[in-house]
Coordinates of C-alpha atoms in Angstrom, one line a residue:
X1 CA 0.0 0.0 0.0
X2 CA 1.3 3.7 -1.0
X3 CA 1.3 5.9 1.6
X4 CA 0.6 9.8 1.9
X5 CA 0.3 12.1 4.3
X6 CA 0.1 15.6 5.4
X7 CA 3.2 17.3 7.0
X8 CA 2.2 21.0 8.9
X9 CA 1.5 22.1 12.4
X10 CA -1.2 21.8 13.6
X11 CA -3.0 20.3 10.8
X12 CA -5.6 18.9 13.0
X13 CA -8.4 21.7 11.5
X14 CA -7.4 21.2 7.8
X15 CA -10.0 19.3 5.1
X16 CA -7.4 18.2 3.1
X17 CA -7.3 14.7 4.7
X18 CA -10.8 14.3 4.2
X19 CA -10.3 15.4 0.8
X20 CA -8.0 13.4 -0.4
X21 CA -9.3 10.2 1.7
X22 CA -12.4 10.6 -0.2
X23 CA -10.4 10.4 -3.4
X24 CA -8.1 7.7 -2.6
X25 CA -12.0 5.4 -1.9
X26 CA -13.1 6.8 -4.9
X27 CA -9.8 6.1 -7.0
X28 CA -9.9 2.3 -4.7
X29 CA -13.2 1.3 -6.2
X30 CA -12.6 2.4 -9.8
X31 CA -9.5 0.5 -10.0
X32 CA -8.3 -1.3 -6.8
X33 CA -5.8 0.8 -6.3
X34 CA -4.5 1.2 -2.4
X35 CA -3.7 4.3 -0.3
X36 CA -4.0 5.5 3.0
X37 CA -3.2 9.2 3.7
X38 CA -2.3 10.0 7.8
X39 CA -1.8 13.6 9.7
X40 CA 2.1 13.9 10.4
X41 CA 2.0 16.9 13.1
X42 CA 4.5 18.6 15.0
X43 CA 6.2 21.7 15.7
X44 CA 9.8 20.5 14.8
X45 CA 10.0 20.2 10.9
X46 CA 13.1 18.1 10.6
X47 CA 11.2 15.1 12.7
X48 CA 8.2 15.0 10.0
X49 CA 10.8 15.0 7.1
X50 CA 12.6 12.2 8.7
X51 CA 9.1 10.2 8.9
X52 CA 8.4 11.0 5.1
X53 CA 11.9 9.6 4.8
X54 CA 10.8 6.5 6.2
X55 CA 7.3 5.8 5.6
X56 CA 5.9 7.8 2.6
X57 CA 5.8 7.3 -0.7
X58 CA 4.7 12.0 -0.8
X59 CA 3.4 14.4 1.5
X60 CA 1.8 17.9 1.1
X61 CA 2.9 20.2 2.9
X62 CA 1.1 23.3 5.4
X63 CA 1.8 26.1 7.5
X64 CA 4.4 26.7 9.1
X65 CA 6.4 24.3 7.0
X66 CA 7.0 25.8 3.3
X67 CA 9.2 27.6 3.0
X68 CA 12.0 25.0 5.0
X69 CA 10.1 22.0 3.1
X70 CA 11.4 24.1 -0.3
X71 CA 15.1 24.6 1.5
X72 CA 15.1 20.8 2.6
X73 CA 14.7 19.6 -1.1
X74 CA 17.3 22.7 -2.4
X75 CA 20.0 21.6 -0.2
X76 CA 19.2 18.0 -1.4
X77 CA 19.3 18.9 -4.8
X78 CA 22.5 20.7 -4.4
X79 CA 23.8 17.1 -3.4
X80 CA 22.2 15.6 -6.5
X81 CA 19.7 13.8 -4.3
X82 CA 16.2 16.1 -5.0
X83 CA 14.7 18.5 -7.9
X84 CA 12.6 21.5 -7.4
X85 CA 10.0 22.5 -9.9
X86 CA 10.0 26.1 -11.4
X87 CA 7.4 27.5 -9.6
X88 CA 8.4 26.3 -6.4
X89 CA 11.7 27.6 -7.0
X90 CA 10.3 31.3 -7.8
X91 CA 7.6 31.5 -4.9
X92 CA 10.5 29.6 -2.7
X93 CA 7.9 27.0 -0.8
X94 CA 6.7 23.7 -1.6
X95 CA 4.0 22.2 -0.5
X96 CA 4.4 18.6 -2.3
X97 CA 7.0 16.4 -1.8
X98 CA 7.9 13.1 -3.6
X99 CA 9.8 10.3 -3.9
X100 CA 11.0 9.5 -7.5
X101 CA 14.7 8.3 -9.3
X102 CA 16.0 11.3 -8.9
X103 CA 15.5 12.0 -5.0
X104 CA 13.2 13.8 -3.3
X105 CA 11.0 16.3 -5.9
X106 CA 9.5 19.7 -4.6
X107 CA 6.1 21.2 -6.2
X108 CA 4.1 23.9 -5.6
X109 CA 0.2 23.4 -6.2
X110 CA -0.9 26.7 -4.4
X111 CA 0.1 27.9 -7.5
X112 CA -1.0 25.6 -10.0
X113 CA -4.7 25.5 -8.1
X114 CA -4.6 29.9 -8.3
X115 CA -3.8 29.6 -11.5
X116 CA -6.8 27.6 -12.5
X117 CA -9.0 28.9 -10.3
X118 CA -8.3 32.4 -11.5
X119 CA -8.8 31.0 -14.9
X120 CA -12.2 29.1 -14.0
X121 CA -13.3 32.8 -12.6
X122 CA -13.1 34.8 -15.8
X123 CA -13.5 31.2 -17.8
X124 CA -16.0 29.4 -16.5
X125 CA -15.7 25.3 -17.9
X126 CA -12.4 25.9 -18.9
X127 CA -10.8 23.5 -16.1
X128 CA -13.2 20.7 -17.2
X129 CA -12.3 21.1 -20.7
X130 CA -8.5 21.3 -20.2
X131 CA -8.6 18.5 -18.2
X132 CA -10.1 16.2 -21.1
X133 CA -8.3 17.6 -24.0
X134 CA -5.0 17.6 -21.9
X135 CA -4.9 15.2 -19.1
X136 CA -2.6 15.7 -16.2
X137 CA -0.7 18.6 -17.0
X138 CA -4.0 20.3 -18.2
X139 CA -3.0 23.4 -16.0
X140 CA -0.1 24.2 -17.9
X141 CA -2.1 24.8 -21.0
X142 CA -4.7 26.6 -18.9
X143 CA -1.8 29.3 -17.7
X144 CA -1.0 29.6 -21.8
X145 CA -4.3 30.4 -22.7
X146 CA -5.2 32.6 -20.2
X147 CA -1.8 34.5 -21.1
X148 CA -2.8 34.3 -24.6
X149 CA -6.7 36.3 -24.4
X150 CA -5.7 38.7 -21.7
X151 CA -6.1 41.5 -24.4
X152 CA -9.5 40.1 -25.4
X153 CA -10.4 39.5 -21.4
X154 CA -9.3 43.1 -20.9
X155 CA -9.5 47.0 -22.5
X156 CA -6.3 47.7 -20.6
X157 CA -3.4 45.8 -18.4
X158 CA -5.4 43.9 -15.5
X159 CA -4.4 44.9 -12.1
X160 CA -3.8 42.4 -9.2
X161 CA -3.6 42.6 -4.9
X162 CA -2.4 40.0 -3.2
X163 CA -3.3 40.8 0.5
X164 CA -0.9 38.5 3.0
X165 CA 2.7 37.8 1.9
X166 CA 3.3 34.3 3.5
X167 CA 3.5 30.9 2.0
X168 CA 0.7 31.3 0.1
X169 CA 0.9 34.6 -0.5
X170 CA 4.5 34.7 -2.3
X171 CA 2.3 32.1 -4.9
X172 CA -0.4 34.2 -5.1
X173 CA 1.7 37.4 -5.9
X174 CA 3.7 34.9 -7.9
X175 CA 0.6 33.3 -10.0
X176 CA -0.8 36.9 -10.6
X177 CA 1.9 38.0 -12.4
X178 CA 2.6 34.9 -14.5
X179 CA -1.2 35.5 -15.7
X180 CA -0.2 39.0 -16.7
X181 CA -0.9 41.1 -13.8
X182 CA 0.5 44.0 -12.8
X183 CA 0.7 42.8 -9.3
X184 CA 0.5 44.7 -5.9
X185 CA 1.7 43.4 -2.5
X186 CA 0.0 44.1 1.2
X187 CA 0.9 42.9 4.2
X188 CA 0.3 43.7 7.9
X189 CA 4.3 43.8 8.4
X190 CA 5.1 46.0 5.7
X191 CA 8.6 44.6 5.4
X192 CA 7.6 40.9 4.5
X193 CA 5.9 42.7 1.5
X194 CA 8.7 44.7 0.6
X195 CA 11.6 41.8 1.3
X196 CA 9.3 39.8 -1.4
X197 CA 9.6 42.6 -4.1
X198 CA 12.7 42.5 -3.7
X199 CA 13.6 39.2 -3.5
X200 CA 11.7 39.0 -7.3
X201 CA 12.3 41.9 -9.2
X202 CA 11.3 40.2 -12.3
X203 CA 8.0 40.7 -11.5
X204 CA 7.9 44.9 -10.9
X205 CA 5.7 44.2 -7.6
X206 CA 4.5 47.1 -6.1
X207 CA 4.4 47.3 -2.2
X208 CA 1.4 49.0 -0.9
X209 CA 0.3 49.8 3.0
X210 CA -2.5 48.0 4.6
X211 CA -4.0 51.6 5.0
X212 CA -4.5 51.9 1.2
X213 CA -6.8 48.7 1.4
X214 CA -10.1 49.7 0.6
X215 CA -8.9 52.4 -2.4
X216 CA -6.6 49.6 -3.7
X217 CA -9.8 46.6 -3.8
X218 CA -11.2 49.9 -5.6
X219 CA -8.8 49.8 -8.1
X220 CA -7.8 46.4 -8.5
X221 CA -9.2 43.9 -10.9
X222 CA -8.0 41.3 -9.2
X223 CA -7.8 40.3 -5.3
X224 CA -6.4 37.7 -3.3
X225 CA -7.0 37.3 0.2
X226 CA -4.4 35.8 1.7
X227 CA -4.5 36.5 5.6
X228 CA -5.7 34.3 8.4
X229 CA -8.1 37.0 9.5
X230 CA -10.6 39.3 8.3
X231 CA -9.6 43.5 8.2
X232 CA -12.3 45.4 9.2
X233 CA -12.0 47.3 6.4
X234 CA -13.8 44.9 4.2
X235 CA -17.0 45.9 6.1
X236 CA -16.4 49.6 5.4
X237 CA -16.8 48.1 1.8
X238 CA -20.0 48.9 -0.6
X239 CA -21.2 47.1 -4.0
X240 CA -19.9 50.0 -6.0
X241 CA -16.6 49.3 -4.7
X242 CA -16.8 45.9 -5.9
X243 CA -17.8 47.4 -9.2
X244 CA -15.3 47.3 -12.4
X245 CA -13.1 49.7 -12.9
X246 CA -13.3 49.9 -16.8
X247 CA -11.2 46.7 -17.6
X248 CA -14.1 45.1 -19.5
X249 CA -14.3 42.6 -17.0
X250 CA -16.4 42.4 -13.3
X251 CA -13.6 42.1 -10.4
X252 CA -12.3 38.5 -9.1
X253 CA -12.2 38.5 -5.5
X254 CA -10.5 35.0 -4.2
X255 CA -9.4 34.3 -0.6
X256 CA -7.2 31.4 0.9
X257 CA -9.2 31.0 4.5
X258 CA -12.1 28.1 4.3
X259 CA -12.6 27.4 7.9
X260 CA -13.7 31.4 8.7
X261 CA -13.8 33.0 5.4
X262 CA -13.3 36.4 5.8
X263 CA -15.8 37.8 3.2
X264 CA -19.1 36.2 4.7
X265 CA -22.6 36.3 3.2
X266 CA -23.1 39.8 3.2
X267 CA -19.9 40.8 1.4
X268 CA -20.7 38.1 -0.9
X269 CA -24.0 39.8 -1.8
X270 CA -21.9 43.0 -2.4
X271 CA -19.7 41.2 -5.1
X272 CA -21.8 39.5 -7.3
X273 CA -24.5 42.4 -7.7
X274 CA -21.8 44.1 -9.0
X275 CA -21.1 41.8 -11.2
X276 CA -18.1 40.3 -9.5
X277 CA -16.8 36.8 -8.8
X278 CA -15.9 35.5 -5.4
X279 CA -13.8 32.3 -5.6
X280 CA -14.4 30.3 -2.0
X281 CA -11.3 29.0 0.2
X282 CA -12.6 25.3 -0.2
X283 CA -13.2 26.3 -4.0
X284 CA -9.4 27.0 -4.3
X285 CA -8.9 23.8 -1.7
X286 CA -10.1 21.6 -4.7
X287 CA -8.5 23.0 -7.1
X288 CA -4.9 22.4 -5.2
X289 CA -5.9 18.9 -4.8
X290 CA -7.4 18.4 -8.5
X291 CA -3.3 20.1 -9.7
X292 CA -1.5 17.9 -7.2
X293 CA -2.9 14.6 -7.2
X294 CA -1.2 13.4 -10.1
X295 CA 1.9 14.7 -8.5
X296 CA 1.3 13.1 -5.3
X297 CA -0.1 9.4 -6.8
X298 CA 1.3 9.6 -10.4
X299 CA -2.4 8.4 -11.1
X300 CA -4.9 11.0 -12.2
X301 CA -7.8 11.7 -10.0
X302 CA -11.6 10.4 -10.1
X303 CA -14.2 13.2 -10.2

């Protein structure tokens, strides 16, 4: 039997297990296939990775344990013993490890599951279609077409906010601009935001204060909600704020948080009568999981 598990701390509140159990029956019955997927919890990082070492065919990754699950598999790869994929190299966190011939491997399917669910948002079906025409890697022709019609999705150059510059964060800023955003950065602790411009000037990200919030959701086409909590500000906020601001296209708002969203009902109301989109925490939870099964299982998933 292969198994999988989930490496973070706690991880005791997260759905993934029961996500990915559910899969593992379904994938069981379709093809008698055998897996069992266990909670690996603890505060010391190193103690986990040794487990993985020993027990685990792959693991996902969660908070805290990113960013040194990405330094982990760098080191090894520096010792010819690991490889880390390109977008887990730029964002510099992984949250997918496997076993393979060449060592330990290092993905990153935060970004792979923005990219299509910023994709589903402004195509709806696209992910369904990809996923027939294209198979496993169907998110990599997503992110080309997307790239592709951003003149025809927009009248101008989209805007993005990425709100929260943690692990998840640094992929959303990240996924943003590979769809062609120009991208903006926010974060409670200034600094975090401005070290991650800096640590990718490729990208041009512009670093701008939590004060600026509410004019910047204004502004943007594009938001990503990335913190644990919700700013009071997004109260403050009205329907016409939500509104477009001439891009030819209603406003995407997508946050990370499932367990206590921070845009509830109400605000929800407030995006889509103005035409908006609001992309749901266990939304983007799927579409992780739907990018990083294959990874994980080398199988493709049962929907």
């Amino acid at each position: 039997m292969d198994k999988f598990g989930l490496i973070g701390d706690p991880v005791a509140h997260s759905e993934s297990p029961a996500l990915f159990k559910k899969a593992y029956s379904e994938k069981r019955q379709e093809d008698g296939s055998e897996y069992s997927y266990d909670l690996i919890e603890g505060g010391d990082f190193e103690v986990s990775f040794e487990r993985f070492l020993k027990e685990y065919k792959a693991v996902n990754v969660t908070s805290p344990f990113k960013e040194a699950a990405f330094q982990k598999v760098l080191s090894l790869a520096g010792e010819g013993k690991g490889t880390v994929s390109g977008p887990a190299a730029r964002i510099g966190a992984a949250n997918i490890l496997v076993k393979g011939p060449e060592g330990i491997s290092a993905h990153n399917s935060d970004f792979t599951g923005l990219i299509i669910s910023i994709a589903e948002a402004y195509y709806p079906g696209i992910v369904k279609e990809f996923r027939a025409e294209f198979g496993g890697q169907f998110f990599v022709k997503v992110h080309q077409f997307f790239r592709q019609c951003l003149n025809r999705t927009f009248n101008r150059k989209p805007q993005a906010l990425v709100v929260g510059c943690g692990g998840f964060g640094r992929a959303a800023a990240v996924a943003a601009a590979e769809l062609g955003f120009d991208t903006a950065l926010m974060n409670r602790t200034p600094g975090k935001a401005q070290a991650l411009a800096e640590a990718l000037p490729e990208y041009g990200f512009i670093v701008d204060q939590m004060a600026d919030f509410k004019e910047a959701v204004k502004e943007c086409d594009l938001i990503i909600y990335a913190l644990p909590v919700a700013l009071p500000e997004i109260k403050e906020l009205s329907a016409d704020d939500y509104a477009a601001e001439n891009s030819g296209h209603g406003k995407v708002i997508l946050e990370a948080g499932y367990k206590e969203p921070a845009f509830d009902s109400t605000d929800r109301l407030k995006i889509l009568s103005a035409d908006g989109t609001y992309v749901s925490g266990r939304q983007l939870l799927f579409a992780q999981a739907l990018t990083g099964w294959s990874l994980l299982t080398g199988s493709e998933p049962v929907l």
